[in-house]
Coordinates of C-alpha atoms in Angstrom, one line a residue:
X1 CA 26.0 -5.4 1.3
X2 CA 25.1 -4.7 5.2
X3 CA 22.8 -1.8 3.8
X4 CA 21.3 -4.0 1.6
X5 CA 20.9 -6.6 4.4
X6 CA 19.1 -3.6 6.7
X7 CA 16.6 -2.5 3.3
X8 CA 15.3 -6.0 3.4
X9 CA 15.2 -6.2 7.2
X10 CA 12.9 -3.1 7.2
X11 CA 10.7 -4.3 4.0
X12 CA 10.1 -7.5 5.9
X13 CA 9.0 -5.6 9.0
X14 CA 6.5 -3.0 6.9
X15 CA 5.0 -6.5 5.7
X16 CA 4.7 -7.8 9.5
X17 CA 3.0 -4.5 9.8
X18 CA 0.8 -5.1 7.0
X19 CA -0.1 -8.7 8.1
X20 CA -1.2 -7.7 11.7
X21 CA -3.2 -5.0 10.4
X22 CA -5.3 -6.9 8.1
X23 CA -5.4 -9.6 10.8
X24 CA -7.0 -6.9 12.7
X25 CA -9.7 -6.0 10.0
X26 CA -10.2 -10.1 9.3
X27 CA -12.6 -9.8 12.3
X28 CA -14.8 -7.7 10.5
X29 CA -14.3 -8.3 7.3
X30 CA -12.4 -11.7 6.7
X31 CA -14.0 -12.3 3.1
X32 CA -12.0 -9.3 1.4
X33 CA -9.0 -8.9 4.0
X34 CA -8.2 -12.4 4.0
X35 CA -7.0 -13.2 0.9
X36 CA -4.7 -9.9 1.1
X37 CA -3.5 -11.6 4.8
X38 CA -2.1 -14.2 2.9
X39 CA -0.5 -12.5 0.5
X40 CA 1.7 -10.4 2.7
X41 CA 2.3 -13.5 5.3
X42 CA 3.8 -15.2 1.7
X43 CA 5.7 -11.7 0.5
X44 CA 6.7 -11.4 4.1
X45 CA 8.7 -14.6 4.3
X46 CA 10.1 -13.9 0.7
X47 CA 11.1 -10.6 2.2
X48 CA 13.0 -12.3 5.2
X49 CA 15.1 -14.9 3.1
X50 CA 16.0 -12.7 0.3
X51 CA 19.5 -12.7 1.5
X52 CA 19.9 -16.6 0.3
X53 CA 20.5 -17.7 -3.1
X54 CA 17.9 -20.0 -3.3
X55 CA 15.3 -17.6 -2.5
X56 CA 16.5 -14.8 -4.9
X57 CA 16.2 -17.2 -7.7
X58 CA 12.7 -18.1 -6.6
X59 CA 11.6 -14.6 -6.2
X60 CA 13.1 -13.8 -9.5
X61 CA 11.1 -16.6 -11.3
X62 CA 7.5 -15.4 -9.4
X63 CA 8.7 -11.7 -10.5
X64 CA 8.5 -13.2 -14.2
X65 CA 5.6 -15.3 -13.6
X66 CA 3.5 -12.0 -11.7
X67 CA 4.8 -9.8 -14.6
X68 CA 3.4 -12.2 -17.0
X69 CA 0.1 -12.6 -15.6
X70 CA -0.8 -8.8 -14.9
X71 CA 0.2 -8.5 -18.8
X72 CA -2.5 -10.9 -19.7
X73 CA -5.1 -10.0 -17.1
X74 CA -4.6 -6.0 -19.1
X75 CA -4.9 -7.5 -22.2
X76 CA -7.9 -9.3 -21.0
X77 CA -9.0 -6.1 -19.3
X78 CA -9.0 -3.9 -22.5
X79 CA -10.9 -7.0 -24.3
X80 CA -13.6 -7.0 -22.5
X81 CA -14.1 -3.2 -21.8
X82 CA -13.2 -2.0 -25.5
X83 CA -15.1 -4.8 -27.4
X84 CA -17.9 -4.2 -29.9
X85 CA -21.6 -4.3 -28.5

């Protein structure tokens, strides 16, 4: 269980790392880096409490729910590139 505990630690501090990088670029660039700042400030904090039973059951659900939705957007995807002329 402690190693498990030490995994998440260092996951949530490679998404720290990921958040003050693209902070860095958000200077430049905000319109394309910010939206990908706020998904790793969000991942990050799942990161942090997935040691709590609450959170595991949430990040289970949003698991589901992403896996869903990148199944329709390929669906979609082949649609729209593989459809008659």
């Amino acid at each position: 269980m402690k190693k498990e505990q030490d995994t998440l630690f260092l996951m949530a501090l490679v998404g720290v790392g990921a958040i003050i990088m693209s902070g860095l670029a958000v200077f430049k660039q905000w319109i394309i880096v910010f939206p990908l700042t706020a998904a790793m400030i969000f991942l990050a904090f799942l990161l942090l409490f997935q040691n709590r039973s609450k959170f595991i059951h949430i990040s289970e659900k949003l698991e589901n729910y992403a896996f869903i939705a990148a199944l329709i957007f390929f669906i979609v995807a082949f649609i729209l590139l593989y459809r008659p002329a």
